[in-house]
PDB file of C-alpha atoms in Angstrom:
ATOM      1  CA  MET A   1     -63.068 104.232 -39.257  1.00 66.00           C
ATOM      2  CA  SER A   2     -63.293 100.843 -41.004  1.00 84.00           C
ATOM      3  CA  LEU A   3     -62.580  97.176 -39.226  1.00 82.00           C
ATOM      4  CA  LEU A   4     -58.927  96.885 -41.509  1.00 81.00           C
ATOM      5  CA  GLY A   5     -58.148 100.641 -39.898  1.00 84.00           C
ATOM      6  CA  GLN A   6     -58.687  99.609 -36.292  1.00 88.00           C
ATOM      7  CA  ILE A   7     -56.778  96.033 -37.221  1.00 92.00           C
ATOM      8  CA  LEU A   8     -53.800  96.991 -38.810  1.00 91.00           C
ATOM      9  CA  PRO A   9     -52.187  99.390 -35.730  1.00 91.00           C
ATOM     10  CA  LEU A  10     -53.249  96.794 -33.166  1.00 92.00           C
ATOM     11  CA  ALA A  11     -51.533  94.083 -35.348  1.00 93.00           C
ATOM     12  CA  GLY A  12     -48.115  95.872 -35.281  1.00 93.00           C
ATOM     13  CA  VAL A  13     -48.272  97.017 -31.782  1.00 94.00           C
ATOM     14  CA  ALA A  14     -48.133  93.293 -30.982  1.00 95.00           C
ATOM     15  CA  LEU A  15     -45.711  92.240 -33.665  1.00 96.00           C
ATOM     16  CA  GLY A  16     -43.440  94.699 -31.655  1.00 95.00           C
ATOM     17  CA  ALA A  17     -44.079  93.229 -28.343  1.00 96.00           C
ATOM     18  CA  VAL A  18     -43.634  89.800 -29.703  1.00 96.00           C
ATOM     19  CA  THR A  19     -40.019  90.953 -31.382  1.00 96.00           C
ATOM     20  CA  SER A  20     -39.291  92.826 -28.548  1.00 96.00           C
ATOM     21  CA  PHE A  21     -40.024  89.554 -25.781  1.00 96.00           C
ATOM     22  CA  LEU A  22     -38.186  87.518 -27.969  1.00 96.00           C
ATOM     23  CA  ALA A  23     -35.277  89.691 -28.376  1.00 97.00           C
ATOM     24  CA  SER A  24     -35.151  90.384 -24.238  1.00 96.00           C
ATOM     25  CA  SER A  25     -35.538  86.371 -23.980  1.00 96.00           C
ATOM     26  CA  TRP A  26     -32.209  85.827 -26.530  1.00 96.00           C
ATOM     27  CA  ASN A  27     -30.191  88.862 -24.589  1.00 96.00           C
ATOM     28  CA  ASP A  28     -31.015  86.953 -21.242  1.00 96.00           C
ATOM     29  CA  ARG A  29     -30.707  83.860 -22.446  1.00 95.00           C
ATOM     30  CA  ALA A  30     -26.881  85.010 -23.819  1.00 95.00           C
ATOM     31  CA  ARG A  31     -26.204  86.935 -20.806  1.00 94.00           C
ATOM     32  CA  TRP A  32     -27.186  83.269 -18.690  1.00 93.00           C
ATOM     33  CA  ARG A  33     -24.820  81.121 -20.904  1.00 91.00           C
ATOM     34  CA  ARG A  34     -21.886  83.412 -20.625  1.00 90.00           C
ATOM     35  CA  GLU A  35     -22.262  83.697 -16.582  1.00 88.00           C
ATOM     36  CA  GLN A  36     -22.298  79.941 -16.440  1.00 86.00           C
ATOM     37  CA  SER A  37     -19.178  79.955 -18.634  1.00 84.00           C
ATOM     38  CA  VAL A  38     -17.599  82.250 -16.030  1.00 81.00           C
ATOM     39  CA  ARG A  39     -18.479  80.286 -13.465  1.00 82.00           C
ATOM     40  CA  TRP A  40     -17.396  77.117 -14.656  1.00 82.00           C
ATOM     41  CA  ASP A  41     -14.395  78.455 -15.643  1.00 82.00           C
ATOM     42  CA  GLU A  42     -13.626  80.163 -11.790  1.00 83.00           C
ATOM     43  CA  ARG A  43     -14.466  76.212 -10.284  1.00 85.00           C
ATOM     44  CA  ARG A  44     -12.123  74.737 -12.571  1.00 88.00           C
ATOM     45  CA  LEU A  45      -9.496  77.067 -11.989  1.00 89.00           C
ATOM     46  CA  ASP A  46     -10.381  76.491  -8.573  1.00 91.00           C
ATOM     47  CA  ALA A  47     -10.062  72.916  -8.844  1.00 93.00           C
ATOM     48  CA  TYR A  48      -6.427  73.131 -10.353  1.00 95.00           C
ATOM     49  CA  GLY A  49      -5.161  75.247  -7.705  1.00 95.00           C
ATOM     50  CA  GLU A  50      -5.865  72.252  -5.127  1.00 96.00           C
ATOM     51  CA  TYR A  51      -4.569  69.607  -7.659  1.00 97.00           C
ATOM     52  CA  ILE A  52      -1.586  71.716  -7.599  1.00 97.00           C
ATOM     53  CA  HIS A  53      -1.175  72.258  -4.017  1.00 96.00           C
ATOM     54  CA  ALA A  54      -1.680  68.512  -3.285  1.00 94.00           C
ATOM     55  CA  VAL A  55       0.864  67.586  -5.776  1.00 96.00           C
ATOM     56  CA  LYS A  56       3.395  69.800  -4.409  1.00 95.00           C
ATOM     57  CA  GLU A  57       2.461  68.942  -0.915  1.00 90.00           C
ATOM     58  CA  LEU A  58       3.015  65.363  -1.577  1.00 88.00           C
ATOM     59  CA  ALA A  59       5.851  65.962  -3.598  1.00 90.00           C
ATOM     60  CA  GLY A  60       7.753  67.586  -0.936  1.00 88.00           C
ATOM     61  CA  ARG A  61       6.915  64.912   1.474  1.00 85.00           C
ATOM     62  CA  TYR A  62       8.441  61.887  -0.915  1.00 85.00           C
ATOM     63  CA  GLN A  63      11.482  64.260  -1.098  1.00 87.00           C
ATOM     64  CA  ARG A  64      11.728  64.077   2.274  1.00 87.00           C
ATOM     65  CA  ILE A  65      11.300  60.042   2.398  1.00 83.00           C
ATOM     66  CA  ALA A  66      13.606  59.966  -0.131  1.00 86.00           C
ATOM     67  CA  ALA A  67      16.181  61.917   1.894  1.00 86.00           C
ATOM     68  CA  GLY A  68      15.598  59.827   5.133  1.00 83.00           C
ATOM     69  CA  ARG A  69      16.380  56.781   3.293  1.00 81.00           C
ATOM     70  CA  GLY A  70      19.670  58.422   2.198  1.00 83.00           C
ATOM     71  CA  LEU A  71      18.560  58.465  -1.871  1.00 86.00           C
ATOM     72  CA  VAL A  72      18.875  62.342  -1.917  1.00 84.00           C
ATOM     73  CA  THR A  73      20.022  64.988   0.000  1.00 83.00           C
ATOM     74  CA  GLY A  74      17.221  67.381   1.190  1.00 75.00           C
ATOM     75  CA  PRO A  75      16.157  69.673   4.243  1.00 74.00           C
ATOM     76  CA  ALA A  76      14.230  67.627   7.172  1.00 81.00           C
ATOM     77  CA  PRO A  77      14.514  64.059   6.006  1.00 80.00           C
ATOM     78  CA  LEU A  78      11.666  62.552   7.121  1.00 76.00           C
ATOM     79  CA  GLU A  79      11.596  58.467   8.828  1.00 75.00           C
ATOM     80  CA  LEU A  80       9.117  56.162   6.612  1.00 73.00           C
ATOM     81  CA  THR A  81       6.642  54.608   9.358  1.00 76.00           C
ATOM     82  CA  ALA A  82       3.302  53.844   8.945  1.00 78.00           C
ATOM     83  CA  GLU A  83       2.103  57.214   9.971  1.00 80.00           C
ATOM     84  CA  VAL A  84       3.886  59.045   7.811  1.00 71.00           C
ATOM     85  CA  LEU A  85       2.929  56.492   5.023  1.00 70.00           C
ATOM     86  CA  ALA A  86      -0.886  56.995   6.108  1.00 74.00           C
ATOM     87  CA  GLU A  87      -0.794  60.639   5.820  1.00 73.00           C
ATOM     88  CA  GLY A  88       0.686  60.307   2.499  1.00 62.00           C
ATOM     89  CA  ARG A  89      -2.344  57.926   1.149  1.00 66.00           C
ATOM     90  CA  GLY A  90      -5.117  60.104   2.676  1.00 57.00           C
TER      91      GLY A  90
END
């Protein structure tokens, strides 16, 4: 067997190995990006949920304070005290 006959199959195997490595690396990177995107979407959804909950809680408290001052009618009027104001800020 000549030297060229031995080098060509070896070069083909090496090229196949490099191509396989690059393809699997590309697939792993794409999968990682998708997973990161999903994680980010979950964290964003959690943050939006917490924000909405806080807004609803404060809106209810402010409505009760307004009812305590006679500005609106609502359930369980709340007297405006320093403690109530401190809770609304924190």
